């Protein structure tokens, strides 16, 4: 576990830390896969939760790398954190999660890509979550500012 976590840190695979439920989470890219581990203190015990599938008392490499990144950043942990998997899920959300789990990775990827082609907001959310949104350039911002200024001069009658 330690060697794999060290590799993830050396490769810069741990994304930006985000506070969540009294602990922290980050997106971790591990070869061709992406995971979102969470680490925090639950009932006085340092705990991890990751979607990589490793369960039990031991932290997976993704959680260890996230924890080490948090320690290095000087993150303060709550003494009463709640892992993301411990919060109740709405029935509709649980129903959709069940449907997702019944699909193969290829089926899910094709479904997501097809939806992104039809829905620009969803496409933006997808690219943002994947860290693939390009920063707006100066010319793009200038065009946006002009459009906002033009819209502000329109009067309603």
PDB file of C-alpha atoms in Angstrom:
ATOM      1  CA  UNK A   1       0.000   0.000   0.000  1.00  0.00           C
ATOM      2  CA  UNK A   2       2.795   2.409   0.922  1.00  0.00           C
ATOM      3  CA  UNK A   3       4.657   1.948  -2.358  1.00  0.00           C
ATOM      4  CA  UNK A   4       1.509   2.503  -4.411  1.00  0.00           C
ATOM      5  CA  UNK A   5       0.659   5.643  -2.406  1.00  0.00           C
ATOM      6  CA  UNK A   6       4.224   6.931  -2.872  1.00  0.00           C
ATOM      7  CA  UNK A   7       3.899   6.370  -6.643  1.00  0.00           C
ATOM      8  CA  UNK A   8       0.626   8.312  -6.721  1.00  0.00           C
ATOM      9  CA  UNK A   9       2.242  11.209  -4.850  1.00  0.00           C
ATOM     10  CA  UNK A  10       5.364  11.177  -7.028  1.00  0.00           C
ATOM     11  CA  UNK A  11       3.231  11.146 -10.193  1.00  0.00           C
ATOM     12  CA  UNK A  12       1.169  14.122  -8.986  1.00  0.00           C
ATOM     13  CA  UNK A  13      -1.943  11.955  -9.194  1.00  0.00           C
ATOM     14  CA  UNK A  14      -3.751  13.515  -6.222  1.00  0.00           C
ATOM     15  CA  UNK A  15      -5.968  16.413  -7.246  1.00  0.00           C
ATOM     16  CA  UNK A  16      -7.039  19.420  -5.211  1.00  0.00           C
ATOM     17  CA  UNK A  17      -8.256  18.661  -1.696  1.00  0.00           C
ATOM     18  CA  UNK A  18     -11.903  19.485  -0.968  1.00  0.00           C
ATOM     19  CA  UNK A  19     -13.461  19.599   2.499  1.00  0.00           C
ATOM     20  CA  UNK A  20     -16.258  17.044   2.843  1.00  0.00           C
ATOM     21  CA  UNK A  21     -18.144  15.800   5.887  1.00  0.00           C
ATOM     22  CA  UNK A  22     -15.514  16.940   8.380  1.00  0.00           C
ATOM     23  CA  UNK A  23     -12.715  15.285   6.402  1.00  0.00           C
ATOM     24  CA  UNK A  24     -11.247  15.816   2.950  1.00  0.00           C
ATOM     25  CA  UNK A  25     -11.582  14.217  -0.442  1.00  0.00           C
ATOM     26  CA  UNK A  26      -9.680  14.492  -3.703  1.00  0.00           C
ATOM     27  CA  UNK A  27      -9.795  13.068  -7.177  1.00  0.00           C
ATOM     28  CA  UNK A  28      -6.946  10.584  -7.597  1.00  0.00           C
ATOM     29  CA  UNK A  29      -5.907   9.415 -11.037  1.00  0.00           C
ATOM     30  CA  UNK A  30      -4.382   5.930 -10.900  1.00  0.00           C
ATOM     31  CA  UNK A  31      -3.169   4.821 -14.298  1.00  0.00           C
ATOM     32  CA  UNK A  32      -6.313   4.658 -16.486  1.00  0.00           C
ATOM     33  CA  UNK A  33      -8.808   4.939 -13.618  1.00  0.00           C
ATOM     34  CA  UNK A  34     -10.045   7.803 -11.467  1.00  0.00           C
ATOM     35  CA  UNK A  35     -11.141   7.485  -7.844  1.00  0.00           C
ATOM     36  CA  UNK A  36     -12.425   9.869  -5.183  1.00  0.00           C
ATOM     37  CA  UNK A  37     -11.170   8.807  -1.755  1.00  0.00           C
ATOM     38  CA  UNK A  38     -12.284  10.527   1.440  1.00  0.00           C
ATOM     39  CA  UNK A  39     -10.310  10.575   4.694  1.00  0.00           C
ATOM     40  CA  UNK A  40     -11.305  11.815   8.144  1.00  0.00           C
ATOM     41  CA  UNK A  41     -11.630  10.981  11.825  1.00  0.00           C
ATOM     42  CA  UNK A  42     -14.668   8.878  12.712  1.00  0.00           C
ATOM     43  CA  UNK A  43     -15.226   7.865  16.348  1.00  0.00           C
ATOM     44  CA  UNK A  44     -11.634   8.823  17.154  1.00  0.00           C
ATOM     45  CA  UNK A  45     -10.151   6.625  14.411  1.00  0.00           C
ATOM     46  CA  UNK A  46      -8.540   7.926  11.211  1.00  0.00           C
ATOM     47  CA  UNK A  47     -10.714   6.399   8.483  1.00  0.00           C
ATOM     48  CA  UNK A  48     -10.811   6.284   4.723  1.00  0.00           C
ATOM     49  CA  UNK A  49     -13.553   5.650   2.190  1.00  0.00           C
ATOM     50  CA  UNK A  50     -12.804   5.098  -1.494  1.00  0.00           C
ATOM     51  CA  UNK A  51     -14.764   3.978  -4.520  1.00  0.00           C
ATOM     52  CA  UNK A  52     -11.924   1.687  -5.667  1.00  0.00           C
ATOM     53  CA  UNK A  53     -13.569  -1.323  -4.044  1.00  0.00           C
ATOM     54  CA  UNK A  54     -11.087  -2.027  -1.238  1.00  0.00           C
ATOM     55  CA  UNK A  55     -13.010  -2.478   2.006  1.00  0.00           C
ATOM     56  CA  UNK A  56     -11.976  -3.202   5.549  1.00  0.00           C
ATOM     57  CA  UNK A  57      -9.941  -1.482   8.214  1.00  0.00           C
ATOM     58  CA  UNK A  58      -6.925  -0.770   6.003  1.00  0.00           C
ATOM     59  CA  UNK A  59      -6.750   2.378   3.897  1.00  0.00           C
ATOM     60  CA  UNK A  60      -6.305   1.891   0.153  1.00  0.00           C
ATOM     61  CA  UNK A  61      -3.395   3.577  -1.646  1.00  0.00           C
ATOM     62  CA  UNK A  62      -5.713   6.319  -2.914  1.00  0.00           C
ATOM     63  CA  UNK A  63      -6.844   7.193   0.625  1.00  0.00           C
ATOM     64  CA  UNK A  64      -3.256   7.041   1.930  1.00  0.00           C
ATOM     65  CA  UNK A  65      -2.060   9.397  -0.813  1.00  0.00           C
ATOM     66  CA  UNK A  66      -4.967  11.754  -0.072  1.00  0.00           C
ATOM     67  CA  UNK A  67      -4.218  11.646   3.670  1.00  0.00           C
ATOM     68  CA  UNK A  68      -0.521  12.367   3.112  1.00  0.00           C
ATOM     69  CA  UNK A  69      -1.416  15.268   0.834  1.00  0.00           C
ATOM     70  CA  UNK A  70      -3.784  16.613   3.513  1.00  0.00           C
ATOM     71  CA  UNK A  71      -1.145  16.241   6.251  1.00  0.00           C
ATOM     72  CA  UNK A  72       1.431  18.024   4.094  1.00  0.00           C
ATOM     73  CA  UNK A  73      -1.076  20.841   3.449  1.00  0.00           C
ATOM     74  CA  UNK A  74      -1.713  21.212   7.198  1.00  0.00           C
ATOM     75  CA  UNK A  75      -5.380  20.246   6.928  1.00  0.00           C
ATOM     76  CA  UNK A  76      -7.349  20.323  10.176  1.00  0.00           C
ATOM     77  CA  UNK A  77      -9.741  17.418  10.580  1.00  0.00           C
ATOM     78  CA  UNK A  78     -12.989  17.433  12.547  1.00  0.00           C
ATOM     79  CA  UNK A  79     -13.139  14.966  15.419  1.00  0.00           C
ATOM     80  CA  UNK A  80     -16.646  13.927  14.329  1.00  0.00           C
ATOM     81  CA  UNK A  81     -16.485  13.413  10.571  1.00  0.00           C
ATOM     82  CA  UNK A  82     -18.989  11.527   8.448  1.00  0.00           C
ATOM     83  CA  UNK A  83     -17.762   9.568   5.409  1.00  0.00           C
ATOM     84  CA  UNK A  84     -19.708  10.213   2.185  1.00  0.00           C
ATOM     85  CA  UNK A  85     -20.902   6.593   2.079  1.00  0.00           C
ATOM     86  CA  UNK A  86     -22.512   6.940   5.536  1.00  0.00           C
ATOM     87  CA  UNK A  87     -24.991   9.648   4.594  1.00  0.00           C
ATOM     88  CA  UNK A  88     -28.503   8.526   3.629  1.00  0.00           C
ATOM     89  CA  UNK A  89     -29.244   8.544  -0.079  1.00  0.00           C
ATOM     90  CA  UNK A  90     -32.554   9.698  -1.565  1.00  0.00           C
ATOM     91  CA  UNK A  91     -34.600   6.808  -3.010  1.00  0.00           C
ATOM     92  CA  UNK A  92     -34.414   8.145  -6.582  1.00  0.00           C
ATOM     93  CA  UNK A  93     -30.652   8.577  -6.288  1.00  0.00           C
ATOM     94  CA  UNK A  94     -30.306   5.018  -4.982  1.00  0.00           C
ATOM     95  CA  UNK A  95     -32.446   3.748  -7.869  1.00  0.00           C
ATOM     96  CA  UNK A  96     -30.206   5.465 -10.443  1.00  0.00           C
ATOM     97  CA  UNK A  97     -27.070   4.171  -8.704  1.00  0.00           C
ATOM     98  CA  UNK A  98     -28.470   0.659  -8.967  1.00  0.00           C
ATOM     99  CA  UNK A  99     -29.063   1.173 -12.698  1.00  0.00           C
ATOM    100  CA  UNK A 100     -25.494   2.453 -13.142  1.00  0.00           C
ATOM    101  CA  UNK A 101     -24.095  -0.607 -11.370  1.00  0.00           C
ATOM    102  CA  UNK A 102     -25.930  -2.883 -13.816  1.00  0.00           C
ATOM    103  CA  UNK A 103     -24.158  -1.325 -16.820  1.00  0.00           C
ATOM    104  CA  UNK A 104     -20.746  -2.307 -18.100  1.00  0.00           C
ATOM    105  CA  UNK A 105     -18.118   0.469 -18.037  1.00  0.00           C
ATOM    106  CA  UNK A 106     -18.387   0.747 -21.839  1.00  0.00           C
ATOM    107  CA  UNK A 107     -22.196   1.031 -21.754  1.00  0.00           C
ATOM    108  CA  UNK A 108     -21.998   3.716 -19.062  1.00  0.00           C
ATOM    109  CA  UNK A 109     -19.294   5.654 -20.917  1.00  0.00           C
ATOM    110  CA  UNK A 110     -21.283   5.561 -24.177  1.00  0.00           C
ATOM    111  CA  UNK A 111     -24.446   6.693 -22.377  1.00  0.00           C
ATOM    112  CA  UNK A 112     -22.645   9.597 -20.677  1.00  0.00           C
ATOM    113  CA  UNK A 113     -20.940  10.708 -23.908  1.00  0.00           C
ATOM    114  CA  UNK A 114     -24.219  10.594 -25.841  1.00  0.00           C
ATOM    115  CA  UNK A 115     -25.958  12.667 -23.153  1.00  0.00           C
ATOM    116  CA  UNK A 116     -23.102  15.203 -23.151  1.00  0.00           C
ATOM    117  CA  UNK A 117     -23.541  15.656 -26.906  1.00  0.00           C
ATOM    118  CA  UNK A 118     -27.241  16.510 -26.378  1.00  0.00           C
ATOM    119  CA  UNK A 119     -26.958  18.630 -23.212  1.00  0.00           C
ATOM    120  CA  UNK A 120     -24.345  21.421 -23.048  1.00  0.00           C
ATOM    121  CA  UNK A 121     -24.797  21.973 -19.309  1.00  0.00           C
ATOM    122  CA  UNK A 122     -24.213  18.285 -18.646  1.00  0.00           C
ATOM    123  CA  UNK A 123     -21.197  18.375 -20.986  1.00  0.00           C
ATOM    124  CA  UNK A 124     -19.744  21.288 -19.019  1.00  0.00           C
ATOM    125  CA  UNK A 125     -20.320  19.478 -15.716  1.00  0.00           C
ATOM    126  CA  UNK A 126     -18.713  16.331 -17.141  1.00  0.00           C
ATOM    127  CA  UNK A 127     -15.633  18.164 -18.413  1.00  0.00           C
ATOM    128  CA  UNK A 128     -15.343  20.120 -15.160  1.00  0.00           C
ATOM    129  CA  UNK A 129     -15.484  16.968 -13.019  1.00  0.00           C
ATOM    130  CA  UNK A 130     -12.864  15.364 -15.273  1.00  0.00           C
ATOM    131  CA  UNK A 131     -10.575  18.405 -15.001  1.00  0.00           C
ATOM    132  CA  UNK A 132     -10.794  18.969 -18.741  1.00  0.00           C
ATOM    133  CA  UNK A 133     -12.216  22.492 -18.955  1.00  0.00           C
ATOM    134  CA  UNK A 134      -9.821  24.949 -20.526  1.00  0.00           C
ATOM    135  CA  UNK A 135      -9.372  28.242 -18.737  1.00  0.00           C
ATOM    136  CA  UNK A 136     -11.073  31.065 -20.599  1.00  0.00           C
ATOM    137  CA  UNK A 137      -8.591  33.062 -22.635  1.00  0.00           C
ATOM    138  CA  UNK A 138      -8.487  36.848 -22.757  1.00  0.00           C
ATOM    139  CA  UNK A 139     -10.335  36.925 -26.095  1.00  0.00           C
ATOM    140  CA  UNK A 140     -13.086  34.638 -24.762  1.00  0.00           C
ATOM    141  CA  UNK A 141     -13.536  36.814 -21.697  1.00  0.00           C
ATOM    142  CA  UNK A 142     -13.593  39.978 -23.820  1.00  0.00           C
ATOM    143  CA  UNK A 143     -16.363  38.489 -25.972  1.00  0.00           C
ATOM    144  CA  UNK A 144     -18.316  37.497 -22.870  1.00  0.00           C
ATOM    145  CA  UNK A 145     -17.958  40.977 -21.372  1.00  0.00           C
ATOM    146  CA  UNK A 146     -19.165  42.548 -24.639  1.00  0.00           C
ATOM    147  CA  UNK A 147     -22.198  40.257 -24.734  1.00  0.00           C
ATOM    148  CA  UNK A 148     -23.059  41.088 -21.116  1.00  0.00           C
ATOM    149  CA  UNK A 149     -22.639  44.837 -21.778  1.00  0.00           C
ATOM    150  CA  UNK A 150     -24.859  44.577 -24.883  1.00  0.00           C
ATOM    151  CA  UNK A 151     -27.502  42.687 -22.926  1.00  0.00           C
ATOM    152  CA  UNK A 152     -27.394  45.283 -20.147  1.00  0.00           C
ATOM    153  CA  UNK A 153     -28.289  48.072 -22.591  1.00  0.00           C
ATOM    154  CA  UNK A 154     -31.459  46.346 -23.789  1.00  0.00           C
ATOM    155  CA  UNK A 155     -34.598  47.879 -22.331  1.00  0.00           C
ATOM    156  CA  UNK A 156     -37.864  46.067 -21.817  1.00  0.00           C
ATOM    157  CA  UNK A 157     -41.076  47.790 -22.899  1.00  0.00           C
TER     158      UNK A 157
END
